[in-house]
Amino acid sequence: MSNFLQPKIRKNYKNEIRHIGFELEFSNIEIETILEILEKDFNLKVKKVNNYLYKLESQYGDFILELDFELLTKQKIEKNAKELSEKIGINIKKEDIDIVEKFIGDISKDIVPYEISTPPLPLDEITIIDEIIQELALHEAKGTKHKLYYAFGLHINVEVISLDVKSLLSYMRAYVILQDYINKDAKIDLARKITPFIDNFEKDYIKHILDENYNPSINEFLNDYLKFNPTRNRSLDLLPILAFIDEKAVRAILPDTKIKPRPAFHYRLSNSMIGSKDWEVSQEWNRWILIEDLANNSSALELLSKEYLSHLDNIINLTKWEEKVQSWLKNH
């Protein structure tokens, strides 16, 4: 398939081809069916961790399949049972633990999604995610729109072109300028909007980073991000990159937050529309390309930064910002 647009800059911060990872949430399908599809149709080698967590070996690294439920995936049932056994002096058998685990898994499957996480895939190989989705959809896998409470998402982990602060700042500026437009264009589901997981950046941070006099060092950029956004619950999560650059500084502020340090933007906004007619991951990826293009167009970025700041300061705005962005995109 050739529906995935290519970024203008294809090399990463090490001057190698960029890699992209995907995390897809879905439900309405049995785990045995998912495993069969991944093993037989995509030649992945299955390694069971527990009943609801599997690693699948590939030439790119391990795919991960899990029921996205911490009690199961972190194997806390077994750990807690062992601790309880020691306290009360009664041996809890493994088969009893298996029964409890299966019960929790069964009652969770309608509200807790399965998640497939890919390893970082070379840009030239990312079409595999659409191929996997097509097979899952043929077996009735469903995403965000299937039920009102399915707040399922698609996350895209986009390897950076540079760890230089000017590049990171350009991407952040491009994203905050485009976030309202992308929200509207992607028709982000209400069930996902009302969760805290994909909050947009707030006005105070946007105005701070769009100021033409803002020229931070990497330490200032990191500290400012953590000051305004002490959470991973942003539609574009920068914590993985910042932790990759200086994990100690990030952990000092967020010691208990789940963060996987990596040189990639964690783009969390998109719906998981698996099972919806004609939906492909490439549609969501191509919205990201808008951010890529603006971030690497310094004159357009400077112009839109000034226009957006003016828009934010204007008490009476007759035109919505996303409409202005749409007009600008049509003419460029």
PDB file of C-alpha atoms in Angstrom, residues 68 80 88 114 205 245 261 267 282:
ATOM      1  CA  ASP A  68      -4.485  -3.672  28.798  1.00  0.00           C
ATOM      2  CA  ASN A  80      -0.611 -10.992  45.834  1.00  0.00           C
ATOM      3  CA  ILE A  88      -2.309 -16.752  56.562  1.00  0.00           C
ATOM      4  CA  TYR A 114      -6.612  -5.635  23.877  1.00  0.00           C
ATOM      5  CA  TYR A 205       1.950  26.745  27.860  1.00  0.00           C
ATOM      6  CA  ILE A 245      17.580  13.026  27.220  1.00  0.00           C
ATOM      7  CA  PRO A 261      12.478   6.631  27.669  1.00  0.00           C
ATOM      8  CA  TYR A 267       1.330  10.921  19.632  1.00  0.00           C
ATOM      9  CA  SER A 282      -2.419   5.735   7.233  1.00  0.00           C
TER      10      SER A 282
END
